[in-house]
mmCIF file of C-alpha atoms and ligand atoms in Angstrom:
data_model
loop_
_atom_site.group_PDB
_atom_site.id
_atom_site.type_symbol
_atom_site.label_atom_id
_atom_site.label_comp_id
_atom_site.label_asym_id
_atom_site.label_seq_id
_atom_site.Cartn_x
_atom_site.Cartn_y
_atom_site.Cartn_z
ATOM 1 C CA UNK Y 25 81.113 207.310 -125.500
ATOM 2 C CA UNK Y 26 82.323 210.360 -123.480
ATOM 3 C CA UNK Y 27 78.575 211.718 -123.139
ATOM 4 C CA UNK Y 28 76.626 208.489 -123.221
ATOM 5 C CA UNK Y 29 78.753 205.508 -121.269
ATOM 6 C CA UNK Y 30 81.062 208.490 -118.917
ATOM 7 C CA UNK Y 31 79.292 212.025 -118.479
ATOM 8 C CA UNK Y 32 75.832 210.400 -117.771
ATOM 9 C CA UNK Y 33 76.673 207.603 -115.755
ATOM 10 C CA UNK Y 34 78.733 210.062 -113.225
ATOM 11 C CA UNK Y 35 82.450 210.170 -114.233
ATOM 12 C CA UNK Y 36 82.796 214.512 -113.538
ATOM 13 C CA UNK Y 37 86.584 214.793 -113.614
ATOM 14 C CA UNK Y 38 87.218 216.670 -116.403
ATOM 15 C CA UNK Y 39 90.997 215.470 -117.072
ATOM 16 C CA UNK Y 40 89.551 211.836 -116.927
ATOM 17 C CA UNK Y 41 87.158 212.709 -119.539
ATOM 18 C CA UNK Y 42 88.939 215.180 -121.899
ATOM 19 C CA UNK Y 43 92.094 212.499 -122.479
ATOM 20 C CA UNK Y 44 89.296 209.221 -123.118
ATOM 21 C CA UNK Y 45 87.733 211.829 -125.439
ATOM 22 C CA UNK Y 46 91.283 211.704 -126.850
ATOM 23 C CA UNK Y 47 92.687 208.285 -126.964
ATOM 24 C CA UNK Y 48 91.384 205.969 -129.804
ATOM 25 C CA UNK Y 49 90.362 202.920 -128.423
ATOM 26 C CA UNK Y 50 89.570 201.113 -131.252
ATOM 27 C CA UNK Y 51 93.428 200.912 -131.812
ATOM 28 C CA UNK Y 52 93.808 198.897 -129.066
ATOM 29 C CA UNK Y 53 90.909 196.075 -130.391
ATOM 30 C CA UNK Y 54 91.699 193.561 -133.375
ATOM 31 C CA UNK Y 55 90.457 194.274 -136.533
ATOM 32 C CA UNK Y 56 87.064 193.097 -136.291
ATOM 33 C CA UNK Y 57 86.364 194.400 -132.958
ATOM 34 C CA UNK Y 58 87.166 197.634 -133.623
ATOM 35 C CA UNK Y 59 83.589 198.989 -135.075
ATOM 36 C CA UNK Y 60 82.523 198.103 -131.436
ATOM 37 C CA UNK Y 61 85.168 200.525 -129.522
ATOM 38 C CA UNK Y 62 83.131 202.792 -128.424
ATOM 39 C CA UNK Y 63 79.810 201.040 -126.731
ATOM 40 C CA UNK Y 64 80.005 200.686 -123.239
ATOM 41 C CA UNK Y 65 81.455 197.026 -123.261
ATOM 42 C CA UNK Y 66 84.275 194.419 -122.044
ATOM 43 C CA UNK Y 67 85.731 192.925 -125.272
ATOM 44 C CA UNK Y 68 88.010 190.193 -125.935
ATOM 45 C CA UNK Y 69 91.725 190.941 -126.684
ATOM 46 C CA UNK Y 70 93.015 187.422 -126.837
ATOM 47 C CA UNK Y 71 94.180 184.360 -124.384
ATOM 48 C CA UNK Y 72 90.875 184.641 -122.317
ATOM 49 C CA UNK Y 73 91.413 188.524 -120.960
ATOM 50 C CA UNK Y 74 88.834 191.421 -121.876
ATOM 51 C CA UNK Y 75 89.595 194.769 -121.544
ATOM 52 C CA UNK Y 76 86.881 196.779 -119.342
ATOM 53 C CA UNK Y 77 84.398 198.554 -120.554
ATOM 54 C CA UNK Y 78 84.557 202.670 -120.568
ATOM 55 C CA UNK Y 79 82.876 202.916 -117.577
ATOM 56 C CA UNK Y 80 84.551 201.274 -115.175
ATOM 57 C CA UNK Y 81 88.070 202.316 -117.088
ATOM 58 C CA UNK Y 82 86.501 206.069 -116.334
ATOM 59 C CA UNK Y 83 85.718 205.183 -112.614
ATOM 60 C CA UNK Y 84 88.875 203.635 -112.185
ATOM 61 C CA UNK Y 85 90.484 205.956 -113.276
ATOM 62 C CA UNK Y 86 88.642 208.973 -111.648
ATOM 63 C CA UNK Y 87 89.140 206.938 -108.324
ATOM 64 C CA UNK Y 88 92.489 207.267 -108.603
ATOM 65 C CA UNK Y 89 92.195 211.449 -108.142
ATOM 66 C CA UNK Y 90 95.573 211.706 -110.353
ATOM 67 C CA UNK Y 91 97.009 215.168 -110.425
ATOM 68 C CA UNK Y 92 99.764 214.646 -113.290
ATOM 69 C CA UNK Y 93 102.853 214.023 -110.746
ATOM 70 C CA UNK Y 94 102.094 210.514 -109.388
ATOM 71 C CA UNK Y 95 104.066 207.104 -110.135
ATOM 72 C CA UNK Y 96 101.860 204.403 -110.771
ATOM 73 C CA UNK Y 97 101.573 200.714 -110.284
ATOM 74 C CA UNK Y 98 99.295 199.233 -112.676
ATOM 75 C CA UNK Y 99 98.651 195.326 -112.893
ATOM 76 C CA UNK Y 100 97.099 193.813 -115.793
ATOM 77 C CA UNK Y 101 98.488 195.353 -118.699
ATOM 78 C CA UNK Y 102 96.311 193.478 -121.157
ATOM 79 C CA UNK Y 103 95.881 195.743 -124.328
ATOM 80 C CA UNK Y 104 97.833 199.040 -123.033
ATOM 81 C CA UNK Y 105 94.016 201.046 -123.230
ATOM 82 C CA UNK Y 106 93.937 201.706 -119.478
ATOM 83 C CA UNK Y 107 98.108 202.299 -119.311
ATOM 84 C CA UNK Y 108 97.930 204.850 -121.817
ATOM 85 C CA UNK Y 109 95.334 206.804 -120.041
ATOM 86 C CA UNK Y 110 97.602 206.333 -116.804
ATOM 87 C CA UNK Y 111 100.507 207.556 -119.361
ATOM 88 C CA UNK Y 112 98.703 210.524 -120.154
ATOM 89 C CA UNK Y 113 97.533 211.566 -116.254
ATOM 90 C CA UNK Y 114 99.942 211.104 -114.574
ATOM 91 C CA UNK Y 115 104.142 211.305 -114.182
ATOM 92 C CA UNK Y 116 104.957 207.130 -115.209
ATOM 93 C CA UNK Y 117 103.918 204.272 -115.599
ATOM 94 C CA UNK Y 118 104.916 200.451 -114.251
ATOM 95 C CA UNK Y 119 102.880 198.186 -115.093
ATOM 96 C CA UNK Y 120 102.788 194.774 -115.079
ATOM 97 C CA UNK Y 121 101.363 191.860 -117.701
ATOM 98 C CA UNK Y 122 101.708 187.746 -116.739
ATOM 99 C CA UNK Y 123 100.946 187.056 -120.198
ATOM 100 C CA UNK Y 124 103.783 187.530 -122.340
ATOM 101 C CA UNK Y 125 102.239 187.846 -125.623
ATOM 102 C CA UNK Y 126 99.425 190.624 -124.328
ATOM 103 C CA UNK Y 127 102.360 192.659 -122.887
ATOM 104 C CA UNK Y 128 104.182 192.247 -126.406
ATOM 105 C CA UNK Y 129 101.271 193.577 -127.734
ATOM 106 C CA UNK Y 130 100.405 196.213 -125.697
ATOM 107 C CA UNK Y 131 103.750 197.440 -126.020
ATOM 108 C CA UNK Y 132 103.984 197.925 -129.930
ATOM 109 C CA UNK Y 133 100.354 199.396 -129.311
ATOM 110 C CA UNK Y 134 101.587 201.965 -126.694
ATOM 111 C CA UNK Y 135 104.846 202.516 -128.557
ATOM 112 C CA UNK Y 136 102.869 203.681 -131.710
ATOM 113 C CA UNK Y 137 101.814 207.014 -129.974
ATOM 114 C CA UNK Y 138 105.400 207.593 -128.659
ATOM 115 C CA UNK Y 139 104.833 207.396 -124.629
ATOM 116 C CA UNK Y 140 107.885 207.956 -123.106
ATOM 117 C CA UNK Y 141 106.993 207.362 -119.364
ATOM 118 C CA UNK Y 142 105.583 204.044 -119.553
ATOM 119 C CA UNK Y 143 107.872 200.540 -118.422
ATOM 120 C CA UNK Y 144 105.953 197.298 -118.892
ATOM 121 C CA UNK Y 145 107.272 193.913 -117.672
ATOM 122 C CA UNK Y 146 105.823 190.577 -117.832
ATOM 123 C CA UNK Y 147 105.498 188.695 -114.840
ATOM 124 C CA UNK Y 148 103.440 188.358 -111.199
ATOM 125 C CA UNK Y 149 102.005 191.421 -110.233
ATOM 126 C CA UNK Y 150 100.778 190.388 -106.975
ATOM 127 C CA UNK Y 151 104.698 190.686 -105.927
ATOM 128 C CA UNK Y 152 104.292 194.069 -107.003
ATOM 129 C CA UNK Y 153 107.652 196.161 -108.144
ATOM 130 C CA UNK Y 154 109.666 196.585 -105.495
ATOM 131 C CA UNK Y 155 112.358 198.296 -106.660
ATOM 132 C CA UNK Y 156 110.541 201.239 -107.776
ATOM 133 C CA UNK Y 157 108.118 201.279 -105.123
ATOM 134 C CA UNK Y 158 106.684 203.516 -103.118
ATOM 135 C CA UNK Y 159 103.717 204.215 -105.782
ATOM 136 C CA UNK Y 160 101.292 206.885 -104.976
ATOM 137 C CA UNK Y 161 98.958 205.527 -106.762
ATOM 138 C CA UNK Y 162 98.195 200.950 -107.370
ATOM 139 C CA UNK Y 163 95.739 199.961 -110.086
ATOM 140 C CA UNK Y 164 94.358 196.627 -110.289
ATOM 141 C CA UNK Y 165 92.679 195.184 -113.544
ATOM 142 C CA UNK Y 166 91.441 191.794 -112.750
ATOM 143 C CA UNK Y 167 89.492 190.697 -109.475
ATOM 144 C CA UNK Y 168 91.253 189.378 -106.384
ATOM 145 C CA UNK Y 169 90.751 187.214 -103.692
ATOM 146 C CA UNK Y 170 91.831 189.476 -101.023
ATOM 147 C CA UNK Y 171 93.705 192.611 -101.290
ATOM 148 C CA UNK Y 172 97.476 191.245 -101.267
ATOM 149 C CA UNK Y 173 99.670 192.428 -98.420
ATOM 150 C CA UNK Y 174 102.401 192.833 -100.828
ATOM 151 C CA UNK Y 175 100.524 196.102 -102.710
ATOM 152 C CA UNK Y 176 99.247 197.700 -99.502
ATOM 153 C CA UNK Y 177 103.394 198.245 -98.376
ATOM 154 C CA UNK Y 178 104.236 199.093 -101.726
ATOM 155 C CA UNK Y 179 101.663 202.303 -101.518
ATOM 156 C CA UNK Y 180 103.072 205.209 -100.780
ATOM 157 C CA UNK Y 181 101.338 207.330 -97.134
ATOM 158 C CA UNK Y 182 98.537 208.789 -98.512
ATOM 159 C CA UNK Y 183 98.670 206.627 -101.839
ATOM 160 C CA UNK Y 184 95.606 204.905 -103.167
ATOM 161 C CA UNK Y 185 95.031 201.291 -104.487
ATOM 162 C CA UNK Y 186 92.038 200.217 -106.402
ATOM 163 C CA UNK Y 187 91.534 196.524 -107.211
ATOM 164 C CA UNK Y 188 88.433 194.194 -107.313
ATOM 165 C CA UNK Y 189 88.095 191.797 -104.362
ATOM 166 C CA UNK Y 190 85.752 189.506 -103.735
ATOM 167 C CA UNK Y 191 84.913 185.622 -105.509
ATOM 168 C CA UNK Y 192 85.304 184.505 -108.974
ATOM 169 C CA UNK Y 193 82.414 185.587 -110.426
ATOM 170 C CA UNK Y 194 81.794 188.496 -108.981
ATOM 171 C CA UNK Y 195 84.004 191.617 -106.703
ATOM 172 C CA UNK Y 196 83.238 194.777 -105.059
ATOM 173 C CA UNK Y 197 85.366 197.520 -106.525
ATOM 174 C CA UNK Y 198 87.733 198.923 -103.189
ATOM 175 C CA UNK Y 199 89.567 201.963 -102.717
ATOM 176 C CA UNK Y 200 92.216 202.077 -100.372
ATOM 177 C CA UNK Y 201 94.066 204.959 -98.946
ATOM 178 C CA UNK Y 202 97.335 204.466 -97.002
ATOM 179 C CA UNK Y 203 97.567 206.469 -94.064
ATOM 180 C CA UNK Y 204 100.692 206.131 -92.187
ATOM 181 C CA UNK Y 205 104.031 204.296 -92.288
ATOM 182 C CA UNK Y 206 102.098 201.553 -91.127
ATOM 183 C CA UNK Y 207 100.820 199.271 -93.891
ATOM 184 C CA UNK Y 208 98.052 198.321 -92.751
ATOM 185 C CA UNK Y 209 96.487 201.367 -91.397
ATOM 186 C CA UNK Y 210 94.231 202.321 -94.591
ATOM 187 C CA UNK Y 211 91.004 203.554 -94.989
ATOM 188 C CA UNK Y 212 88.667 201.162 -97.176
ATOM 189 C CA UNK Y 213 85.479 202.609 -99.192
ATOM 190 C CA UNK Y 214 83.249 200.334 -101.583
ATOM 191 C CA UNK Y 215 83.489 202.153 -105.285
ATOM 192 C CA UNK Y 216 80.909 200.064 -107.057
ATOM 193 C CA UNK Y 217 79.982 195.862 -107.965
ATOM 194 C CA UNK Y 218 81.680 194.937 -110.613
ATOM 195 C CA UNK Y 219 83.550 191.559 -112.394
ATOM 196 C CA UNK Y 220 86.561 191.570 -113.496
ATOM 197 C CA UNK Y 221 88.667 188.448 -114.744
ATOM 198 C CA UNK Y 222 91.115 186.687 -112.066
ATOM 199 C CA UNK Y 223 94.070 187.673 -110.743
ATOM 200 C CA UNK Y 224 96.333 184.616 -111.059
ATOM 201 C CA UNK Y 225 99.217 184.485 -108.881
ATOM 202 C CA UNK Y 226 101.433 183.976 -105.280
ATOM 203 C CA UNK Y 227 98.805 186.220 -103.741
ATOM 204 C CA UNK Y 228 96.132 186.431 -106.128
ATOM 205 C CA UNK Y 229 93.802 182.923 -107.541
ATOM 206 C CA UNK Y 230 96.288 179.495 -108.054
ATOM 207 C CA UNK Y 231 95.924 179.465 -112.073
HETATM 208 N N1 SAH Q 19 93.484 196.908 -118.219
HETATM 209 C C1 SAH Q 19 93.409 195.840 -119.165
HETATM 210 C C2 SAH Q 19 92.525 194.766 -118.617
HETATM 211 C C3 SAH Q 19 92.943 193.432 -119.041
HETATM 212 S S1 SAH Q 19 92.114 192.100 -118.226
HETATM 213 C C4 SAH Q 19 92.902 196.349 -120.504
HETATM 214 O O1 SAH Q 19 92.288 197.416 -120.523
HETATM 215 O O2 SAH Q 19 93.117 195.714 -121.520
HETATM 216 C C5 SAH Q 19 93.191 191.771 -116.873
HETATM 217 C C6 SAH Q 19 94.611 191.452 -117.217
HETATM 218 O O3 SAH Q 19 95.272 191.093 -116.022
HETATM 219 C C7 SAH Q 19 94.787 190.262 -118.181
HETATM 220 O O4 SAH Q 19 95.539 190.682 -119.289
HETATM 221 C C8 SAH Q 19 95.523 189.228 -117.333
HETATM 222 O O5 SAH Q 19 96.429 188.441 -118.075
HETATM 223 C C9 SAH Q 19 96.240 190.118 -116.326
HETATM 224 N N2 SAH Q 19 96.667 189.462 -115.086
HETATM 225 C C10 SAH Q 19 95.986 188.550 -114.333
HETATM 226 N N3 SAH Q 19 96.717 188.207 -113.256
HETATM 227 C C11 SAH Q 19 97.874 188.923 -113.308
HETATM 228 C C12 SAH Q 19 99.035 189.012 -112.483
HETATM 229 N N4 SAH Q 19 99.186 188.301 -111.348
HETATM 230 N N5 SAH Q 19 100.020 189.859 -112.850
HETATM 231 C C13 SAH Q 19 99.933 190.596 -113.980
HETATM 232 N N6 SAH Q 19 98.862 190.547 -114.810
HETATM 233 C C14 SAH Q 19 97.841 189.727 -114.482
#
């Protein structure tokens, strides 16, 4: 996976790829997923939600330029694979799950390797967490229809945000960069096309 679906396709960071090299995603899939971990694929993990394939968990990820010190944000919980990465990069972890029994899941997943620094909650993540907020760093795992207002004041100056914007069916993969006090002076760049599942919510898709 590392070599084939990361290395090659253009993930370089080498703390990115040494801790997927690490974490065993298969432990994250049901049963009879789990001989299928490792190609570069979206599975299912129950109630309609996939978790991403390695690629665009490594891009994500890389995106994200994590030195080991940063709070995160992450919405979309779904099977804990991308949180424990997060876990492992970086200082903690919020994250944030709408469906109760993924996040139930996730957790006993994620509490089987002993992370100490990760806090999920179920609920709306397009409200964000206020009362931990600043993050310096926002990840978003399912596609938006515009990047909520509620994230970009919740980044920290000089924070980043990645989340998939776009239509239904198909979103452009955005990195934002705060760069003053003033939400909504960021700096956009277009990471990649990708499609991601919705983001249901107050400022995400009605469900
Ligand atoms: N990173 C996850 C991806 C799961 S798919 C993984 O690797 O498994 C996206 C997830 O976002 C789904 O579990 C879905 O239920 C969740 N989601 C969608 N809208 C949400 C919202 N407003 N708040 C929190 N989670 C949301």
């Amino acid at each position: 996976m590392i070599n084939k679906n990361l290395k090659a396709r253009g993930i370089t960071d080498e703390r990115v790829l040494r801790t997927m090299g690490t974490i065993p995603r298969h432990l994250f899939l049901e049963e009879g997923l789990q001989d299928q971990a490792y190609s570069d694929n979206p599975l299912p993990i129950g109630s309609r939600q996939t978790i991403s394939q390695p690629y665009i968990v490594g891009l994500m990820t890389e995106s994200l330029e994590l030195r080991g010190t940063e709070k995160i944000l992450e919405i979309g919980t779904g099977c804990g694979y991308q949180t424990a990465i997060l876990a492992e990069l970086a200082e903690m972890v919020f994250s944030i799950e709408r469906i109760a029994s993924l996040a139930f899941r996730a957790q006993r997943t994620l509490d089987s390797f002993h992370y100490h620094n990760i806090l999920i909650r179920v609920g709306d993540g397009t409200y964000g967490w206020s009362e931990e907020a600043p993050f310096d760093a926002i990840i978003v795992t399912a596609g938006a229809p515009e990047i909520p207002e509620t994230l970009k004041k919740q980044l920290a100056v000089g924070g980043r945000l990645i989340i998939p914007v776009g239509s239904r069916s198909s979103q452009t993969l955005l990195r934002i960069t705060r760069l003053s006090e003033e939400p909504d002076d960021i700096k956009t760049e277009d990471v990649c096309g990708c499609r991601f599942v919705d983001l249901i919510g107050e400022h995400g898709w009605k469900d």
